[in-house]
Each structure stands twice: as structure tokens, then as C-alpha cells.
PDB file of C-alpha atoms in Angstrom:
ATOM      1  CA  UNK A   1      17.469   4.676  -8.932  1.00  0.00           C
ATOM      2  CA  UNK A   2      14.865   1.899 -10.883  1.00  0.00           C
ATOM      3  CA  UNK A   3      13.463   0.616  -7.652  1.00  0.00           C
ATOM      4  CA  UNK A   4      10.644  -1.464  -8.105  1.00  0.00           C
ATOM      5  CA  UNK A   5       9.650  -1.863 -11.740  1.00  0.00           C
ATOM      6  CA  UNK A   6       6.087  -3.478 -12.989  1.00  0.00           C
ATOM      7  CA  UNK A   7       4.940  -3.588 -16.599  1.00  0.00           C
ATOM      8  CA  UNK A   8       2.742  -3.206 -18.257  1.00  0.00           C
ATOM      9  CA  UNK A   9       1.419   0.224 -16.996  1.00  0.00           C
ATOM     10  CA  UNK A  10      -2.222  -0.325 -18.953  1.00  0.00           C
ATOM     11  CA  UNK A  11      -3.828  -3.313 -20.266  1.00  0.00           C
ATOM     12  CA  UNK A  12      -7.405  -4.768 -21.357  1.00  0.00           C
ATOM     13  CA  UNK A  13      -7.891  -7.938 -21.276  1.00  0.00           C
ATOM     14  CA  UNK A  14     -10.769 -10.213 -22.687  1.00  0.00           C
ATOM     15  CA  UNK A  15     -12.821 -12.190 -20.297  1.00  0.00           C
ATOM     16  CA  UNK A  16     -11.047 -15.737 -20.218  1.00  0.00           C
ATOM     17  CA  UNK A  17      -7.598 -14.403 -21.417  1.00  0.00           C
ATOM     18  CA  UNK A  18      -4.543 -15.017 -19.475  1.00  0.00           C
ATOM     19  CA  UNK A  19      -1.607 -12.420 -18.552  1.00  0.00           C
ATOM     20  CA  UNK A  20       1.441 -11.652 -16.577  1.00  0.00           C
ATOM     21  CA  UNK A  21       1.930  -8.761 -14.770  1.00  0.00           C
ATOM     22  CA  UNK A  22       6.145  -8.465 -14.707  1.00  0.00           C
ATOM     23  CA  UNK A  23       7.840  -6.952 -11.578  1.00  0.00           C
ATOM     24  CA  UNK A  24      11.267  -6.619 -10.843  1.00  0.00           C
ATOM     25  CA  UNK A  25      13.189  -4.883  -8.163  1.00  0.00           C
ATOM     26  CA  UNK A  26      16.810  -3.990  -7.935  1.00  0.00           C
ATOM     27  CA  UNK A  27      17.138  -3.390  -4.172  1.00  0.00           C
ATOM     28  CA  UNK A  28      18.075  -6.801  -3.446  1.00  0.00           C
ATOM     29  CA  UNK A  29      15.080  -7.224  -0.940  1.00  0.00           C
ATOM     30  CA  UNK A  30      13.730 -10.350   0.217  1.00  0.00           C
ATOM     31  CA  UNK A  31      10.236  -9.708   0.584  1.00  0.00           C
ATOM     32  CA  UNK A  32       7.894  -9.182  -2.685  1.00  0.00           C
ATOM     33  CA  UNK A  33       4.020  -8.427  -2.902  1.00  0.00           C
ATOM     34  CA  UNK A  34       1.394  -7.980  -5.198  1.00  0.00           C
ATOM     35  CA  UNK A  35      -1.061  -6.254  -3.977  1.00  0.00           C
ATOM     36  CA  UNK A  36      -4.625  -4.789  -5.870  1.00  0.00           C
ATOM     37  CA  UNK A  37      -6.783  -1.635  -5.117  1.00  0.00           C
ATOM     38  CA  UNK A  38     -10.184  -1.304  -5.789  1.00  0.00           C
ATOM     39  CA  UNK A  39     -11.719   2.190  -5.898  1.00  0.00           C
ATOM     40  CA  UNK A  40     -12.898   2.953  -2.555  1.00  0.00           C
ATOM     41  CA  UNK A  41     -11.172   0.015  -0.432  1.00  0.00           C
ATOM     42  CA  UNK A  42      -7.653  -0.715   0.773  1.00  0.00           C
ATOM     43  CA  UNK A  43      -4.991  -2.516  -0.675  1.00  0.00           C
ATOM     44  CA  UNK A  44      -5.594  -6.069  -0.750  1.00  0.00           C
ATOM     45  CA  UNK A  45      -2.775  -8.385  -0.519  1.00  0.00           C
ATOM     46  CA  UNK A  46      -2.998 -11.106  -3.535  1.00  0.00           C
ATOM     47  CA  UNK A  47       0.145 -12.931  -3.335  1.00  0.00           C
ATOM     48  CA  UNK A  48       3.729 -12.373  -1.334  1.00  0.00           C
ATOM     49  CA  UNK A  49       7.156 -14.111  -0.853  1.00  0.00           C
ATOM     50  CA  UNK A  50       9.523 -13.810   1.154  1.00  0.00           C
ATOM     51  CA  UNK A  51      12.120 -14.840  -0.644  1.00  0.00           C
ATOM     52  CA  UNK A  52      13.481 -16.886  -4.163  1.00  0.00           C
ATOM     53  CA  UNK A  53      11.539 -20.057  -4.159  1.00  0.00           C
ATOM     54  CA  UNK A  54       8.834 -19.207  -1.455  1.00  0.00           C
ATOM     55  CA  UNK A  55       5.462 -18.048  -2.068  1.00  0.00           C
ATOM     56  CA  UNK A  56       2.373 -17.696  -0.115  1.00  0.00           C
ATOM     57  CA  UNK A  57      -1.269 -16.660  -0.263  1.00  0.00           C
ATOM     58  CA  UNK A  58      -2.522 -13.340   0.548  1.00  0.00           C
ATOM     59  CA  UNK A  59      -5.752 -12.481   1.506  1.00  0.00           C
ATOM     60  CA  UNK A  60      -7.532 -12.555  -2.095  1.00  0.00           C
ATOM     61  CA  UNK A  61      -5.314 -15.364  -3.949  1.00  0.00           C
ATOM     62  CA  UNK A  62      -8.046 -16.716  -6.191  1.00  0.00           C
ATOM     63  CA  UNK A  63      -7.716 -16.492  -9.829  1.00  0.00           C
ATOM     64  CA  UNK A  64      -3.990 -15.498  -9.523  1.00  0.00           C
ATOM     65  CA  UNK A  65      -0.540 -17.423  -9.405  1.00  0.00           C
ATOM     66  CA  UNK A  66       2.772 -16.090  -8.943  1.00  0.00           C
ATOM     67  CA  UNK A  67       6.323 -17.535  -9.172  1.00  0.00           C
ATOM     68  CA  UNK A  68       9.502 -16.139  -7.849  1.00  0.00           C
ATOM     69  CA  UNK A  69      12.649 -18.063  -9.221  1.00  0.00           C
ATOM     70  CA  UNK A  70      15.221 -15.264  -9.001  1.00  0.00           C
ATOM     71  CA  UNK A  71      15.340 -12.193  -6.016  1.00  0.00           C
ATOM     72  CA  UNK A  72      14.743  -9.594  -8.620  1.00  0.00           C
ATOM     73  CA  UNK A  73      11.380 -11.126 -10.027  1.00  0.00           C
ATOM     74  CA  UNK A  74       7.987 -11.861  -9.274  1.00  0.00           C
ATOM     75  CA  UNK A  75       5.573 -11.713 -12.001  1.00  0.00           C
ATOM     76  CA  UNK A  76       1.731 -12.483 -11.247  1.00  0.00           C
ATOM     77  CA  UNK A  77      -0.761 -14.679 -13.831  1.00  0.00           C
ATOM     78  CA  UNK A  78      -3.858 -14.368 -14.229  1.00  0.00           C
ATOM     79  CA  UNK A  79      -5.702 -17.039 -15.593  1.00  0.00           C
ATOM     80  CA  UNK A  80      -9.320 -17.313 -17.175  1.00  0.00           C
ATOM     81  CA  UNK A  81      -9.513 -13.708 -16.332  1.00  0.00           C
ATOM     82  CA  UNK A  82     -12.998 -12.223 -15.094  1.00  0.00           C
ATOM     83  CA  UNK A  83     -14.588  -8.538 -14.713  1.00  0.00           C
ATOM     84  CA  UNK A  84     -13.893  -8.718 -11.037  1.00  0.00           C
ATOM     85  CA  UNK A  85     -10.313  -8.595 -11.896  1.00  0.00           C
ATOM     86  CA  UNK A  86     -10.555  -5.497 -13.046  1.00  0.00           C
ATOM     87  CA  UNK A  87      -8.529  -3.330 -10.906  1.00  0.00           C
ATOM     88  CA  UNK A  88      -4.770  -1.501  -9.997  1.00  0.00           C
ATOM     89  CA  UNK A  89      -2.273  -3.916  -9.268  1.00  0.00           C
ATOM     90  CA  UNK A  90       0.770  -2.615  -7.446  1.00  0.00           C
ATOM     91  CA  UNK A  91       3.808  -5.039  -6.862  1.00  0.00           C
ATOM     92  CA  UNK A  92       6.187  -3.874  -3.789  1.00  0.00           C
ATOM     93  CA  UNK A  93       9.221  -5.012  -2.277  1.00  0.00           C
ATOM     94  CA  UNK A  94      10.979  -4.726   1.396  1.00  0.00           C
ATOM     95  CA  UNK A  95      14.123  -5.820   2.988  1.00  0.00           C
ATOM     96  CA  UNK A  96      12.036  -7.771   5.386  1.00  0.00           C
ATOM     97  CA  UNK A  97       8.659  -7.246   6.881  1.00  0.00           C
ATOM     98  CA  UNK A  98       8.163  -5.596  10.392  1.00  0.00           C
ATOM     99  CA  UNK A  99       9.157  -1.982  10.608  1.00  0.00           C
ATOM    100  CA  UNK A 100      10.628  -1.868   7.025  1.00  0.00           C
ATOM    101  CA  UNK A 101       9.460   0.472   4.464  1.00  0.00           C
ATOM    102  CA  UNK A 102       7.587  -1.148   1.649  1.00  0.00           C
ATOM    103  CA  UNK A 103       8.124   0.270  -1.766  1.00  0.00           C
ATOM    104  CA  UNK A 104       5.890  -0.064  -4.631  1.00  0.00           C
ATOM    105  CA  UNK A 105       6.023  -0.105  -8.447  1.00  0.00           C
ATOM    106  CA  UNK A 106       4.133   2.646 -10.395  1.00  0.00           C
ATOM    107  CA  UNK A 107       0.910   0.585 -10.775  1.00  0.00           C
ATOM    108  CA  UNK A 108      -0.942  -1.580 -13.223  1.00  0.00           C
ATOM    109  CA  UNK A 109      -4.230  -0.554 -14.827  1.00  0.00           C
ATOM    110  CA  UNK A 110      -6.058  -3.518 -15.687  1.00  0.00           C
ATOM    111  CA  UNK A 111      -9.536  -3.812 -17.244  1.00  0.00           C
ATOM    112  CA  UNK A 112     -11.088  -7.347 -18.204  1.00  0.00           C
ATOM    113  CA  UNK A 113     -14.009  -6.886 -20.827  1.00  0.00           C
TER     114      UNK A 113
ATOM    115  CA  UNK B   1     -14.417  -5.485  11.240  1.00  0.00           C
ATOM    116  CA  UNK B   2     -11.806  -4.268   9.580  1.00  0.00           C
ATOM    117  CA  UNK B   3      -8.018  -4.377  10.468  1.00  0.00           C
ATOM    118  CA  UNK B   4      -7.408  -0.291   9.992  1.00  0.00           C
ATOM    119  CA  UNK B   5      -9.923   2.098   9.277  1.00  0.00           C
ATOM    120  CA  UNK B   6      -9.921   5.604   8.767  1.00  0.00           C
ATOM    121  CA  UNK B   7     -12.150   8.526   7.870  1.00  0.00           C
ATOM    122  CA  UNK B   8     -12.071   8.470   4.204  1.00  0.00           C
ATOM    123  CA  UNK B   9     -12.896  12.155   4.274  1.00  0.00           C
ATOM    124  CA  UNK B  10     -12.695  14.528   1.989  1.00  0.00           C
ATOM    125  CA  UNK B  11     -10.937  17.145   4.037  1.00  0.00           C
ATOM    126  CA  UNK B  12     -11.181  20.380   1.879  1.00  0.00           C
ATOM    127  CA  UNK B  13      -8.785  22.685   3.846  1.00  0.00           C
ATOM    128  CA  UNK B  14      -7.149  26.039   3.330  1.00  0.00           C
ATOM    129  CA  UNK B  15      -3.801  26.941   2.299  1.00  0.00           C
ATOM    130  CA  UNK B  16      -2.166  27.558   6.016  1.00  0.00           C
ATOM    131  CA  UNK B  17      -4.387  25.574   7.639  1.00  0.00           C
ATOM    132  CA  UNK B  18      -3.836  22.544  10.141  1.00  0.00           C
ATOM    133  CA  UNK B  19      -5.515  19.015   9.555  1.00  0.00           C
ATOM    134  CA  UNK B  20      -5.713  16.084  11.650  1.00  0.00           C
ATOM    135  CA  UNK B  21      -6.277  12.357  10.790  1.00  0.00           C
ATOM    136  CA  UNK B  22      -6.879   9.784  12.852  1.00  0.00           C
ATOM    137  CA  UNK B  23      -6.763   5.817  12.007  1.00  0.00           C
ATOM    138  CA  UNK B  24      -7.909   2.975  14.398  1.00  0.00           C
ATOM    139  CA  UNK B  25      -6.528  -0.461  14.283  1.00  0.00           C
ATOM    140  CA  UNK B  26      -8.159  -3.571  15.580  1.00  0.00           C
ATOM    141  CA  UNK B  27      -5.335  -6.049  16.387  1.00  0.00           C
ATOM    142  CA  UNK B  28      -3.661  -5.081  19.547  1.00  0.00           C
ATOM    143  CA  UNK B  29      -0.485  -6.902  18.626  1.00  0.00           C
ATOM    144  CA  UNK B  30       0.028  -4.927  15.934  1.00  0.00           C
ATOM    145  CA  UNK B  31       3.859  -4.148  16.189  1.00  0.00           C
ATOM    146  CA  UNK B  32       4.715  -1.215  13.123  1.00  0.00           C
ATOM    147  CA  UNK B  33       3.088   2.028  12.101  1.00  0.00           C
ATOM    148  CA  UNK B  34       3.167   3.939   9.166  1.00  0.00           C
ATOM    149  CA  UNK B  35       1.522   6.852   7.175  1.00  0.00           C
ATOM    150  CA  UNK B  36       2.103   6.716   3.491  1.00  0.00           C
ATOM    151  CA  UNK B  37       0.655   9.156   0.823  1.00  0.00           C
ATOM    152  CA  UNK B  38      -0.666   8.139  -2.627  1.00  0.00           C
ATOM    153  CA  UNK B  39      -1.208  10.639  -5.384  1.00  0.00           C
ATOM    154  CA  UNK B  40      -3.672  10.295  -7.837  1.00  0.00           C
ATOM    155  CA  UNK B  41      -3.019   7.525 -10.102  1.00  0.00           C
ATOM    156  CA  UNK B  42       0.248   6.947  -8.389  1.00  0.00           C
ATOM    157  CA  UNK B  43       1.486   4.571  -6.108  1.00  0.00           C
ATOM    158  CA  UNK B  44       1.821   4.747  -2.394  1.00  0.00           C
ATOM    159  CA  UNK B  45       4.660   6.126  -1.058  1.00  0.00           C
ATOM    160  CA  UNK B  46       6.132   6.498   2.570  1.00  0.00           C
ATOM    161  CA  UNK B  47       5.312   9.685   4.469  1.00  0.00           C
ATOM    162  CA  UNK B  48       6.631   8.534   7.949  1.00  0.00           C
ATOM    163  CA  UNK B  49       6.950   6.091  10.493  1.00  0.00           C
ATOM    164  CA  UNK B  50       5.132   6.250  13.389  1.00  0.00           C
ATOM    165  CA  UNK B  51       7.134   5.774  16.861  1.00  0.00           C
ATOM    166  CA  UNK B  52       5.605   5.068  19.946  1.00  0.00           C
ATOM    167  CA  UNK B  53       6.987   8.557  21.049  1.00  0.00           C
ATOM    168  CA  UNK B  54       5.489  10.322  18.574  1.00  0.00           C
ATOM    169  CA  UNK B  55       7.611  11.719  15.993  1.00  0.00           C
ATOM    170  CA  UNK B  56       7.931  14.510  13.669  1.00  0.00           C
ATOM    171  CA  UNK B  57       8.740  15.418  10.299  1.00  0.00           C
ATOM    172  CA  UNK B  58       9.126  19.219   9.661  1.00  0.00           C
ATOM    173  CA  UNK B  59       5.223  20.261   9.080  1.00  0.00           C
ATOM    174  CA  UNK B  60       4.114  16.747   9.890  1.00  0.00           C
ATOM    175  CA  UNK B  61       3.563  14.972  13.081  1.00  0.00           C
ATOM    176  CA  UNK B  62       2.564  11.454  13.884  1.00  0.00           C
ATOM    177  CA  UNK B  63       1.271   9.772  17.269  1.00  0.00           C
ATOM    178  CA  UNK B  64       0.522   6.604  18.333  1.00  0.00           C
ATOM    179  CA  UNK B  65      -2.001   5.514  21.237  1.00  0.00           C
ATOM    180  CA  UNK B  66      -1.444   1.749  21.874  1.00  0.00           C
ATOM    181  CA  UNK B  67      -3.980   2.053  24.788  1.00  0.00           C
ATOM    182  CA  UNK B  68      -6.736   3.234  22.715  1.00  0.00           C
ATOM    183  CA  UNK B  69      -5.350   1.747  19.045  1.00  0.00           C
ATOM    184  CA  UNK B  70      -5.031   4.623  17.209  1.00  0.00           C
ATOM    185  CA  UNK B  71      -2.837   6.527  14.995  1.00  0.00           C
ATOM    186  CA  UNK B  72      -2.885  10.084  14.238  1.00  0.00           C
ATOM    187  CA  UNK B  73      -1.259  12.234  11.626  1.00  0.00           C
ATOM    188  CA  UNK B  74      -1.219  16.289  12.063  1.00  0.00           C
ATOM    189  CA  UNK B  75      -0.263  18.507   9.130  1.00  0.00           C
ATOM    190  CA  UNK B  76       0.699  22.160   9.852  1.00  0.00           C
ATOM    191  CA  UNK B  77       0.957  24.965   7.718  1.00  0.00           C
ATOM    192  CA  UNK B  78      -1.020  23.015   4.748  1.00  0.00           C
ATOM    193  CA  UNK B  79       0.270  23.628   1.367  1.00  0.00           C
ATOM    194  CA  UNK B  80      -1.237  23.004  -2.304  1.00  0.00           C
ATOM    195  CA  UNK B  81       1.079  19.909  -2.599  1.00  0.00           C
ATOM    196  CA  UNK B  82      -0.307  18.091  -0.007  1.00  0.00           C
ATOM    197  CA  UNK B  83      -3.451  17.384  -1.732  1.00  0.00           C
ATOM    198  CA  UNK B  84      -3.144  13.593  -1.648  1.00  0.00           C
ATOM    199  CA  UNK B  85      -4.677  10.598  -0.007  1.00  0.00           C
ATOM    200  CA  UNK B  86      -2.867   9.234   3.312  1.00  0.00           C
ATOM    201  CA  UNK B  87      -2.888   5.632   3.850  1.00  0.00           C
ATOM    202  CA  UNK B  88      -2.756   4.327   7.550  1.00  0.00           C
ATOM    203  CA  UNK B  89      -0.740   0.904   7.274  1.00  0.00           C
ATOM    204  CA  UNK B  90      -0.216  -1.497  10.190  1.00  0.00           C
ATOM    205  CA  UNK B  91       1.879  -4.497  10.564  1.00  0.00           C
ATOM    206  CA  UNK B  92       0.915  -7.510  12.540  1.00  0.00           C
ATOM    207  CA  UNK B  93       3.186 -10.229  13.285  1.00  0.00           C
ATOM    208  CA  UNK B  94       0.664 -12.538  13.895  1.00  0.00           C
ATOM    209  CA  UNK B  95      -1.268 -11.812  10.480  1.00  0.00           C
ATOM    210  CA  UNK B  96       1.827 -11.722   9.174  1.00  0.00           C
ATOM    211  CA  UNK B  97       1.513  -8.999   6.757  1.00  0.00           C
ATOM    212  CA  UNK B  98       0.778  -5.275   6.368  1.00  0.00           C
ATOM    213  CA  UNK B  99      -2.734  -3.789   6.172  1.00  0.00           C
ATOM    214  CA  UNK B 100      -3.631  -0.584   4.703  1.00  0.00           C
ATOM    215  CA  UNK B 101      -6.490   1.753   5.271  1.00  0.00           C
ATOM    216  CA  UNK B 102      -8.574   2.776   2.414  1.00  0.00           C
ATOM    217  CA  UNK B 103      -7.096   6.542   3.158  1.00  0.00           C
ATOM    218  CA  UNK B 104      -8.310   9.945   3.740  1.00  0.00           C
ATOM    219  CA  UNK B 105      -8.565  11.998   1.139  1.00  0.00           C
ATOM    220  CA  UNK B 106      -7.014  15.837   1.340  1.00  0.00           C
ATOM    221  CA  UNK B 107      -7.351  18.773  -0.628  1.00  0.00           C
ATOM    222  CA  UNK B 108      -5.675  21.932   0.010  1.00  0.00           C
ATOM    223  CA  UNK B 109      -7.417  25.007  -1.533  1.00  0.00           C
ATOM    224  CA  UNK B 110      -5.616  28.265  -2.221  1.00  0.00           C
TER     225      UNK B 110
END
């Protein structure tokens, strides 16, 4: 019962560095999402994908990029990391959007110093 | 105005108490409604979907009032294990995404 798996769980990044958060799901879900969660704030959508080869911006896409080459994988790329990107990142998936449960990965705690 | 608003709490209640959380949403075209539970330093997990007629799952009851655009969650006979943050989640087709409240913190005290 793997569900949604994301790595790494914790990472410290220096300002200006780049990195990729990996996300994979084994539920054959079409929809995948990346959210960030800051203290006292709700989850904010960074990017989402409705299927392989299709991605779209969410509410807070600046400073990030994604790709969806397969149904299973949806990596999030941070380019030129900034302190404002210090956050907890959650990858999630769902079979479709409306009325369907979103399943989350365990989260990636990222600190930019 | 935020899409989804919740009282952040914290709610500190004794074991066995009944506690209710409310959530309001701004988009009258919202279609689907959920309560998620998030434990400290963990991912959110679905607690229950919320249906127009109201629905119950054991000690948990969810209600939806479309006219007033609010959702409620009632927890009866609170257990220590109910301590968590409860997130109100709304799906709006015109925004084509899920909107999350900031969460309501609950601590059940022995």
C-alpha cells in the first residue's frame, strides 16, 4: 500500500541552488498536485497535472517547475532557491477532481538558508 | 477574501466532550466538500466527505448549509486520539481546484 511516495523527507538547500522533489503514485490516478504549506496558512497549490504530458499552474507557481512524463511520476523542480521557498511540500493525487479523495504523500520539509 | 475560512482555535476540550467546528466558503458554485485531519508533522488524510443531506461516521457528523455557505463538523465523546488539526476543503469547478482552510486545532485533554 505505497500510495503517494515523495522524497526527500528533509532537505537543506543553500540560496541559489536547485533541487528536485520526487513524487510517485501507484494508484493509477490521473490527477497529481504539488502543494506547499506554511505555518498558519492553508495548503497552496503550486502546480497540478491532469494526466501524462499535461501540467498547469496553480496559485503559487513562481520559482517552481514540473513535468509529467508518466502517469506515476510528478517531480517538482526548485530553480534558484530562495528563503521564501522554505516550507513543507506535499505531493498528492486523485482519480479525478470533483468529489474525489485526494491522497497525500508524507511531505518534504525544505529549508533554504 | 479567502476562499475557505475556519476558526483556527485552538480548541482544548476534556475527554468525552462534544465539540463543533465551522467553516465558511466564499464561492457559491462550490461543488464538493470535505473534512481532512492532519496530525502534527504529518500529511492531511480524509476524515469524511460532506453531503447536502448531512452524514455521520461513528462519532463524527458533518453538515452542509449551501444557503449560508458553511460546513460543520461535530465530534461527540471526544477521545485523546482526536487531537489533531481539522482542515475544511472545498472543490470549486469554476476555479478548477481544491481550496483548503487553514485548519482548526483540537486538543483533547485527559
